[in-house]
Short mmCIF file of N, CA and C in Angstrom, two decimals:
data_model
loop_
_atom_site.label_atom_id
_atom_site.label_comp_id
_atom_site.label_asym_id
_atom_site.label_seq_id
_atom_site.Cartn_x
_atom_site.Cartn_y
_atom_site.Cartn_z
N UNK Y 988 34.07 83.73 -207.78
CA UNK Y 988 33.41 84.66 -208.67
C UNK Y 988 32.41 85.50 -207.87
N UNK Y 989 32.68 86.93 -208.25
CA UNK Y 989 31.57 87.68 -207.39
C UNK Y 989 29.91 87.72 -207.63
N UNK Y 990 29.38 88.09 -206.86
CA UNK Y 990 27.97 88.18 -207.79
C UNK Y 990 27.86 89.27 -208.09
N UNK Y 991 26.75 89.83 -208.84
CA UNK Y 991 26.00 90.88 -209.41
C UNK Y 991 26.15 92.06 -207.99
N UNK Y 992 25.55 91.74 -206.59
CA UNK Y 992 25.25 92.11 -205.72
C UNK Y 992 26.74 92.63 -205.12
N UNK Y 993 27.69 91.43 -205.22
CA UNK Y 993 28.88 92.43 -204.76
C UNK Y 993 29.75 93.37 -205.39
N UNK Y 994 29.60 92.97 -206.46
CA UNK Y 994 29.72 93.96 -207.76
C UNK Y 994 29.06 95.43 -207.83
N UNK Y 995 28.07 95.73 -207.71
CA UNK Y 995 27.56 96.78 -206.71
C UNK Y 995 27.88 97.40 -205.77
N UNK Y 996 27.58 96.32 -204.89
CA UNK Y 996 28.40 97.31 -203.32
C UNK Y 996 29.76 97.38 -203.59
N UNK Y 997 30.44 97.05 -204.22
CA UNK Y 997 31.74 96.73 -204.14
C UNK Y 997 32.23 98.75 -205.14
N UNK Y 998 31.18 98.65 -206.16
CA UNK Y 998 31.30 100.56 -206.61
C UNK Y 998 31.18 101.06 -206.01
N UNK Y 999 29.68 100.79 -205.31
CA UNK Y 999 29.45 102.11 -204.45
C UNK Y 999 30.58 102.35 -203.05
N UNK Y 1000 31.44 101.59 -202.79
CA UNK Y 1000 32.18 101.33 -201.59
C UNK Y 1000 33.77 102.03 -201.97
N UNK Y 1001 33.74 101.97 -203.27
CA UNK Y 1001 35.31 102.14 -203.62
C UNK Y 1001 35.60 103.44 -203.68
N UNK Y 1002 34.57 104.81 -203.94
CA UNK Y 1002 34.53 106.12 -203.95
C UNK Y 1002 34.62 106.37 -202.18
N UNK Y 1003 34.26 105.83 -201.67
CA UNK Y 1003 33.95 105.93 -200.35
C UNK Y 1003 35.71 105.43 -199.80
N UNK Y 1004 36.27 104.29 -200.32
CA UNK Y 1004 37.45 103.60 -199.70
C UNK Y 1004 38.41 104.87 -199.94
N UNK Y 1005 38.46 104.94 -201.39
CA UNK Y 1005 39.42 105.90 -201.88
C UNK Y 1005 39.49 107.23 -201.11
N UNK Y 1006 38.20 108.13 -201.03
CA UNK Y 1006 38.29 109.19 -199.88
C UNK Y 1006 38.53 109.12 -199.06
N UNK Y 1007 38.62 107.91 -198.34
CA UNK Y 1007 39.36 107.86 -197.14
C UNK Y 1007 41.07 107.60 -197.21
N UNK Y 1008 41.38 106.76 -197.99
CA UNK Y 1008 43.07 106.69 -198.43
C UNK Y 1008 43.46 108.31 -198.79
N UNK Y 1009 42.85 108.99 -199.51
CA UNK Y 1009 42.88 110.04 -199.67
C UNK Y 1009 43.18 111.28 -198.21
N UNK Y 1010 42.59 110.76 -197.32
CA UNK Y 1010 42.24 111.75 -195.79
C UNK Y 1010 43.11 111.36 -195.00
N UNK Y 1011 43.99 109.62 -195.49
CA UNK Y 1011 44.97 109.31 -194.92
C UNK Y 1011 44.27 108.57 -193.58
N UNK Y 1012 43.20 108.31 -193.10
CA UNK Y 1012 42.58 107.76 -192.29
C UNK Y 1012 41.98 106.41 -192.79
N UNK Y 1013 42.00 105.14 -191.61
CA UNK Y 1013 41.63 103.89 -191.43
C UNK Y 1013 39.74 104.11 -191.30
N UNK Y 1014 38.99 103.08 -192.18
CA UNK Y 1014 37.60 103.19 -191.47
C UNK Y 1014 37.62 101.58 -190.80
N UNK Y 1015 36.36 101.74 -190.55
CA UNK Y 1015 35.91 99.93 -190.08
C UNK Y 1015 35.28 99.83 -191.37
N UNK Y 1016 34.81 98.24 -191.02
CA UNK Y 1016 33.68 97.49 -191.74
C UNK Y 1016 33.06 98.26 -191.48
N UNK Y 1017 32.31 98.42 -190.66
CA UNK Y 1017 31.19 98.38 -190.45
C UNK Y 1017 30.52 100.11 -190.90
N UNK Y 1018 31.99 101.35 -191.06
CA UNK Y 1018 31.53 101.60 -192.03
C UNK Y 1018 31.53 101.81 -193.05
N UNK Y 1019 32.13 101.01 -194.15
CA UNK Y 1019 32.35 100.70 -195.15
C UNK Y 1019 30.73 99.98 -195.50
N UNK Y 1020 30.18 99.30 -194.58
CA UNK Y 1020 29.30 98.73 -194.69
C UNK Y 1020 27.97 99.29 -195.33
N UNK Y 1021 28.35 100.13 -194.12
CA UNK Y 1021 26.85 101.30 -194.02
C UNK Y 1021 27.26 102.57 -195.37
N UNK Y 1022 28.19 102.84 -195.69
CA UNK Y 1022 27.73 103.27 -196.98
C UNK Y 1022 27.93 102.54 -198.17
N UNK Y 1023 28.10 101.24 -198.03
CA UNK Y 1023 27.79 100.40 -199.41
C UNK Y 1023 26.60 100.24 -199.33
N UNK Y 1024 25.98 100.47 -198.18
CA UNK Y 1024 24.64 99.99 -198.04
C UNK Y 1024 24.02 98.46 -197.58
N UNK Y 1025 24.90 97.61 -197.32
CA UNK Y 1025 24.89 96.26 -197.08
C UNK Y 1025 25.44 95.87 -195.50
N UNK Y 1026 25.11 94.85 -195.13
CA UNK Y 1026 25.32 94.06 -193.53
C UNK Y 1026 26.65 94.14 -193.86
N UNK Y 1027 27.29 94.23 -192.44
CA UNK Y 1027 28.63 94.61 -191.98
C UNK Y 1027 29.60 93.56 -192.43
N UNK Y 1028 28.68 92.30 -192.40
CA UNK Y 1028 29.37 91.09 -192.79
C UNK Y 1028 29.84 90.70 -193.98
N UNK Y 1029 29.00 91.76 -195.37
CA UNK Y 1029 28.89 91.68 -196.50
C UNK Y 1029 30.40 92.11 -196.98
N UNK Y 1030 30.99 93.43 -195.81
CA UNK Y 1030 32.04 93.91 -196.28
C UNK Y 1030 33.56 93.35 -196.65
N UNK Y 1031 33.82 92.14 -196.03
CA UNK Y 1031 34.84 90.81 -196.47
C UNK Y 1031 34.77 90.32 -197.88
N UNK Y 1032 33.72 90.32 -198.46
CA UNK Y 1032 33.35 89.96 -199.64
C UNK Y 1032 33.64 91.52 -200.92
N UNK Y 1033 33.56 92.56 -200.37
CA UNK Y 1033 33.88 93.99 -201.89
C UNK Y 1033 34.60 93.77 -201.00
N UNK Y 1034 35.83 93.71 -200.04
CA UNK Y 1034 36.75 94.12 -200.29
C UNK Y 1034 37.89 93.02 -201.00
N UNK Y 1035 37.18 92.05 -200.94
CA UNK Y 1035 38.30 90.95 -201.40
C UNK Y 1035 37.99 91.18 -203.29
N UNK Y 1036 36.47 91.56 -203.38
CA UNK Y 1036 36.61 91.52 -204.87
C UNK Y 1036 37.54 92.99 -205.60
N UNK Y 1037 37.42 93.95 -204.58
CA UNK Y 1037 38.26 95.14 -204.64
C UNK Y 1037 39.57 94.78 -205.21
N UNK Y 1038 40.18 94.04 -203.45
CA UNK Y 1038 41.44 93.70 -203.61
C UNK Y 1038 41.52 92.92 -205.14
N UNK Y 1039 41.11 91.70 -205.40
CA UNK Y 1039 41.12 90.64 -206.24
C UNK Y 1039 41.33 91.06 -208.07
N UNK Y 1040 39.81 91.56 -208.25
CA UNK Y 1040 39.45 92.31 -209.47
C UNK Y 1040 40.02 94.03 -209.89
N UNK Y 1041 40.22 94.57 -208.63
CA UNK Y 1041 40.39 95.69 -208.94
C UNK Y 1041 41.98 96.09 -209.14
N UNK Y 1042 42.37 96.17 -207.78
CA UNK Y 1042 43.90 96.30 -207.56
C UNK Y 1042 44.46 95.48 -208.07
N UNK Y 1043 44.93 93.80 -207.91
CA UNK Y 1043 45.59 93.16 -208.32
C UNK Y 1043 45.92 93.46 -209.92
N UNK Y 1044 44.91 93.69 -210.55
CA UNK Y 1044 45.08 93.08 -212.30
C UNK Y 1044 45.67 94.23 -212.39
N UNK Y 1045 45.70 95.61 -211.70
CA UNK Y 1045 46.38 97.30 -212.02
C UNK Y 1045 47.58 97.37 -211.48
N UNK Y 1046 47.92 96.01 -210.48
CA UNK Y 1046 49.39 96.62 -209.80
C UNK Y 1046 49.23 97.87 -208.91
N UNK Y 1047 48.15 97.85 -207.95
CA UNK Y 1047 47.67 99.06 -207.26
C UNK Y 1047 47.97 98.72 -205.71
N UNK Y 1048 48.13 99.80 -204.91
CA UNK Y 1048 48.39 99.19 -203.52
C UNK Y 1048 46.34 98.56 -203.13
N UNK Y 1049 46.77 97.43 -202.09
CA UNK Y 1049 46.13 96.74 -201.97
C UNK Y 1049 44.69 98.06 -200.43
N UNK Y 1050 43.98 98.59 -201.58
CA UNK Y 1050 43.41 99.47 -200.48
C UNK Y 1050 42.05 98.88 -199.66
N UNK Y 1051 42.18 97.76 -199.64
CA UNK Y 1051 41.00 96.84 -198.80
C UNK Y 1051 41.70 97.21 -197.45
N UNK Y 1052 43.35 97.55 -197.56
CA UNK Y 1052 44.37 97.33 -196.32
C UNK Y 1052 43.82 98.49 -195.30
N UNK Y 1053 42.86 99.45 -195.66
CA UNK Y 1053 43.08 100.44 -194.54
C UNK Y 1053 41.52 100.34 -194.28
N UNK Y 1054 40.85 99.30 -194.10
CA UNK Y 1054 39.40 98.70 -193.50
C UNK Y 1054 40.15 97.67 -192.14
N UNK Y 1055 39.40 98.58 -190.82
CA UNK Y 1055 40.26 97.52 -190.14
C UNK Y 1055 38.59 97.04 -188.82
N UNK Y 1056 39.14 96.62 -188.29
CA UNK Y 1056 38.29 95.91 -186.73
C UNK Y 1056 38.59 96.64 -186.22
N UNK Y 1057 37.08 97.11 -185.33
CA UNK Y 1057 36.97 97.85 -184.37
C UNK Y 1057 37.42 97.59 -183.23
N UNK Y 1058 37.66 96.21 -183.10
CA UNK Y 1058 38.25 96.05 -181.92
C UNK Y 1058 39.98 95.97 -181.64
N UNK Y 1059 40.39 95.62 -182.87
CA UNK Y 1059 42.29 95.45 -183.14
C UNK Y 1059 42.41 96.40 -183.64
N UNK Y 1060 42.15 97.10 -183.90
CA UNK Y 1060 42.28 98.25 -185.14
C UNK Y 1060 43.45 98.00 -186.21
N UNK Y 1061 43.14 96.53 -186.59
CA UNK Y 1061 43.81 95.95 -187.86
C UNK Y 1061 42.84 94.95 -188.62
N UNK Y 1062 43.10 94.94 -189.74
CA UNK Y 1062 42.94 94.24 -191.02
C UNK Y 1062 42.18 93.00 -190.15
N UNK Y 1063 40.59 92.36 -190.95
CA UNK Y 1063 40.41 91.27 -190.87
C UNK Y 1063 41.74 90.43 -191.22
N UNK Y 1064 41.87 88.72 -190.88
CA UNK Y 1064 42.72 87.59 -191.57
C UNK Y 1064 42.78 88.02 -192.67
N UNK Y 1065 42.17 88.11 -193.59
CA UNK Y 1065 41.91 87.62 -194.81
C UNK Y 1065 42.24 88.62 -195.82
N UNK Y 1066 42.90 89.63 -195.47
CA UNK Y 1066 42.79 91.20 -196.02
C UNK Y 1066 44.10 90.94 -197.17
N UNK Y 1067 45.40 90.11 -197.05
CA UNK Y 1067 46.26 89.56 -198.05
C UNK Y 1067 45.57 88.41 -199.07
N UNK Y 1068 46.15 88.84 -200.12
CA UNK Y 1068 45.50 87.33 -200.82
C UNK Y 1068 45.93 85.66 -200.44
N UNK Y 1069 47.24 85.93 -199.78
CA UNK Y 1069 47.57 84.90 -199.08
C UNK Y 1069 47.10 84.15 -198.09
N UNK Y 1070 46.54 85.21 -197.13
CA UNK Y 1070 46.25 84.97 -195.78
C UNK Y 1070 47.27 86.11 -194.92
N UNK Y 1071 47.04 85.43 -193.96
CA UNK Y 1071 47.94 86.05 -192.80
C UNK Y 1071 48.38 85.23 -191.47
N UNK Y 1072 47.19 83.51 -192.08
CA UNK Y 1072 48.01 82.84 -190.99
C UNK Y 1072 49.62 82.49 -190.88
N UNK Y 1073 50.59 83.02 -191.47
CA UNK Y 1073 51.74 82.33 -191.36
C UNK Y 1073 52.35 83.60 -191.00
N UNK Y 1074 51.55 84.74 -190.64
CA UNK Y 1074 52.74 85.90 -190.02
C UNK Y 1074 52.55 85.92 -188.61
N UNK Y 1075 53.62 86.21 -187.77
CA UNK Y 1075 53.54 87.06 -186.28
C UNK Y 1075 52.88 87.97 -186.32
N UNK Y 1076 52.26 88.11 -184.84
CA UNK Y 1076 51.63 89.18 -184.64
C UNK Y 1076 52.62 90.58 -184.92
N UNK Y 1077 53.75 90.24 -185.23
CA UNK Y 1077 54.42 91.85 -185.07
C UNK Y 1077 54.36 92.04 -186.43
N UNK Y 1078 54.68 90.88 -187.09
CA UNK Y 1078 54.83 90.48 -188.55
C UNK Y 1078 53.51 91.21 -189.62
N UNK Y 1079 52.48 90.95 -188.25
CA UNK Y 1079 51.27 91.40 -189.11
C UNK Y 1079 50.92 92.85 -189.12
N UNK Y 1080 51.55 93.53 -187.75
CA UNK Y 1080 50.76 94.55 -188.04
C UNK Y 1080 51.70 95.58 -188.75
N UNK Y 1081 53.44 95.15 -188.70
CA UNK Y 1081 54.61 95.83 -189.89
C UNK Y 1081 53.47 95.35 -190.93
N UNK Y 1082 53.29 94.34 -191.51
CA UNK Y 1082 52.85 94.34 -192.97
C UNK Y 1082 51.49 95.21 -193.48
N UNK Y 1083 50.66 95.26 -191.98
CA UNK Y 1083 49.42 96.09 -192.47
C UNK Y 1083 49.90 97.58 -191.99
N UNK Y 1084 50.82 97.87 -191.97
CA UNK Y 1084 51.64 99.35 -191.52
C UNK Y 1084 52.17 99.86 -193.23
N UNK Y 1085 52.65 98.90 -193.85
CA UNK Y 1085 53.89 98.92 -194.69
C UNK Y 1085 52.46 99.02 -195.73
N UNK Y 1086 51.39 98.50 -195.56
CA UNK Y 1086 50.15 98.33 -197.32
C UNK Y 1086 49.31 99.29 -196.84
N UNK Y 1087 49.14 99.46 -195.66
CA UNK Y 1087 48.53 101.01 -195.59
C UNK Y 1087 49.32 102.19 -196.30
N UNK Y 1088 50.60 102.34 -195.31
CA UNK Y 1088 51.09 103.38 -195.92
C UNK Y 1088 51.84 103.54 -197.65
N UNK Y 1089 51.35 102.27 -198.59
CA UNK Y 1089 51.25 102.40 -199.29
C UNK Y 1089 49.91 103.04 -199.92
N UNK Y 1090 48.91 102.39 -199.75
CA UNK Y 1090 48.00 103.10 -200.09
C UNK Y 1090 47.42 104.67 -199.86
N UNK Y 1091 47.83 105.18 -198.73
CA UNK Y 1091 48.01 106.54 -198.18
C UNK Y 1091 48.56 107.51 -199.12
N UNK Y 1092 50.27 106.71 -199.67
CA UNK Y 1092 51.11 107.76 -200.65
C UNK Y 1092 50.71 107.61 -202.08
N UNK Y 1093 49.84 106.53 -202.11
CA UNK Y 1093 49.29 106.74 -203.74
C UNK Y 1093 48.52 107.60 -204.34
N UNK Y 1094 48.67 108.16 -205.20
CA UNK Y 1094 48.49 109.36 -205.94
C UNK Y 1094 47.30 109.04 -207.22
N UNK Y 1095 47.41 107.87 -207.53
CA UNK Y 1095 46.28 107.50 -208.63
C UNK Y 1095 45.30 107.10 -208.38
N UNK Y 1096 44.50 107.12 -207.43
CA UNK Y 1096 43.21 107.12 -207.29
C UNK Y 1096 42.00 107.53 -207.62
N UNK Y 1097 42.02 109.09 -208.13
CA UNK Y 1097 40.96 109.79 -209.05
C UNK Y 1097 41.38 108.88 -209.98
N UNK Y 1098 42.28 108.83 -210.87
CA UNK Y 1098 42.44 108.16 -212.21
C UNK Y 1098 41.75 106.80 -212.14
N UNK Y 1099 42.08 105.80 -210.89
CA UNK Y 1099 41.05 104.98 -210.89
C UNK Y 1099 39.87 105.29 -211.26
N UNK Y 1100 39.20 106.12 -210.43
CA UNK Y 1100 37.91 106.13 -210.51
C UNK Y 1100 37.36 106.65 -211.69
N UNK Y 1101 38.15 107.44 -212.44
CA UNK Y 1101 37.40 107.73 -213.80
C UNK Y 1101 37.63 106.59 -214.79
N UNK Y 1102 38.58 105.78 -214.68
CA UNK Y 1102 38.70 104.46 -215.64
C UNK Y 1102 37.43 103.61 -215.29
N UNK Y 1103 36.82 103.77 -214.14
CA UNK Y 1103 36.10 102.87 -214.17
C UNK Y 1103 34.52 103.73 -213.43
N UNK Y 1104 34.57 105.03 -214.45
CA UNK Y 1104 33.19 105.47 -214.60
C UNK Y 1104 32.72 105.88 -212.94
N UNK Y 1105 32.86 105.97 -211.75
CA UNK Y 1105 33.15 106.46 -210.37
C UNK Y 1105 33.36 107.66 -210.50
N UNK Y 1106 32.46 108.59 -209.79
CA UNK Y 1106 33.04 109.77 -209.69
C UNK Y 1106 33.38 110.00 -208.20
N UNK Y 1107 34.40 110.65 -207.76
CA UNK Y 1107 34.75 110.69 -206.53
C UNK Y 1107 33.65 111.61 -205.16
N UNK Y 1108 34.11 111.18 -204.28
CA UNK Y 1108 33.45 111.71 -203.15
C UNK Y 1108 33.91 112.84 -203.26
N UNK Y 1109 32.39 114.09 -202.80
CA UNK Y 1109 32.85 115.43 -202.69
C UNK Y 1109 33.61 115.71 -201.04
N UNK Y 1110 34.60 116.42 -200.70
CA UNK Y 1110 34.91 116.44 -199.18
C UNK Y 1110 33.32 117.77 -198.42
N UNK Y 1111 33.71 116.57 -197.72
CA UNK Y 1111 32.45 116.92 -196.40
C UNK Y 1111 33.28 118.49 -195.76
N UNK Y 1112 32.04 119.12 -194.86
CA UNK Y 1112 32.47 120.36 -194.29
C UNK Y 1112 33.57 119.97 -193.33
N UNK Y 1113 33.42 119.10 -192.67
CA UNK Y 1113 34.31 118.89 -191.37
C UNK Y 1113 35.54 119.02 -192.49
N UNK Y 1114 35.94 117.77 -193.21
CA UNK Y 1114 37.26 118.00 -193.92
C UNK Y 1114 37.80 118.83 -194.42
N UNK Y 1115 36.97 119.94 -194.74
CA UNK Y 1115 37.58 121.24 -195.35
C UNK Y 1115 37.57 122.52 -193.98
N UNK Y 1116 36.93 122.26 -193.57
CA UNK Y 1116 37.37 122.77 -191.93
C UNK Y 1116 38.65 122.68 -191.50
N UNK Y 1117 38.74 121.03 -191.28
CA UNK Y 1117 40.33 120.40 -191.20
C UNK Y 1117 40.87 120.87 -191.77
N UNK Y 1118 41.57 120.90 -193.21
CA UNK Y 1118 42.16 121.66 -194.24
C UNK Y 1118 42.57 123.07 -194.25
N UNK Y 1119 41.21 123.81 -193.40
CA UNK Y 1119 41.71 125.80 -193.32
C UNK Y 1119 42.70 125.38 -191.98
N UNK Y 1120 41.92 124.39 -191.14
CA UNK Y 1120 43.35 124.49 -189.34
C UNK Y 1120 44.59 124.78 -190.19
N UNK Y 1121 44.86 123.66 -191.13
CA UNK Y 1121 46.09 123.01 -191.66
C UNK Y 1121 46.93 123.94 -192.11
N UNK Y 1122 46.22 124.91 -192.51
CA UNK Y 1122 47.27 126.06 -193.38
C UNK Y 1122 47.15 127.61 -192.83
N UNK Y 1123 46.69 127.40 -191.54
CA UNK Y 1123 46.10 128.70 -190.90
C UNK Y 1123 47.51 129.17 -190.01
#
């Protein structure tokens, strides 16, 4: 059961997750962290209540999947509800390939966020910068 506290970071984090599934780009913890506002360590905890409470009960791709380590540039263990000790390393990073790029092609994400009172991140200058390259 989550607390009050991750329940919190866990909103303020999900406008933030989603803009990034949205940009099609991986962040870290750490910063996921820093704009939930909480220790880097805190971030294992909203994303599992993410994954857990949020996605699971909607049938949503699992978007905790595109928070990875700075140093593997993959998924903590713990990022399946299963685990991940029983996959290969090749095993693991097809599966965090295959729930990323689910979450990437999903399309309902604003709709999340207005079901659950979130209003989305506005895009930053750089991204709309990006965006004129794109069609220039």
């Amino acid at each position: 059961m989550a607390t009050e506290k991750i329940v919190e970071y866990s909103r303020r984090a999900l406008p933030f997750l989603i803009y990034c599934a949205q940009q099609r780009r991986t962040l870290t913890y750490k910063e996921l962290a820093e704009h939930a506002g909480c220790h880097h360590r805190v971030a294992a905890h909203i994303l599992g209540y993410v994954r857990d409470e949020i996605c699971t009960p909607r049938n949503l791709p699992y978007i905790n999947a595109i928070v990875i380590r700075q140093d593997t540039g993959l998924p903590g263990d713990a990022w399946l509800p299963e685990g991940t000790g029983h996959l290969s390393e090749k095993e693991y990073r097809e599966q965090f390939e295959q729930f990323r790029d689910r979450v990437f092609a999903f399309s309902g994400w604003n709709a999340l966020l207005k079901e659950l009172s979130l209003a989305p991140m506005e895009l930053s200058e750089q991204d709309l910068k990006e965006r004129g390259r794109t069609y220039s």
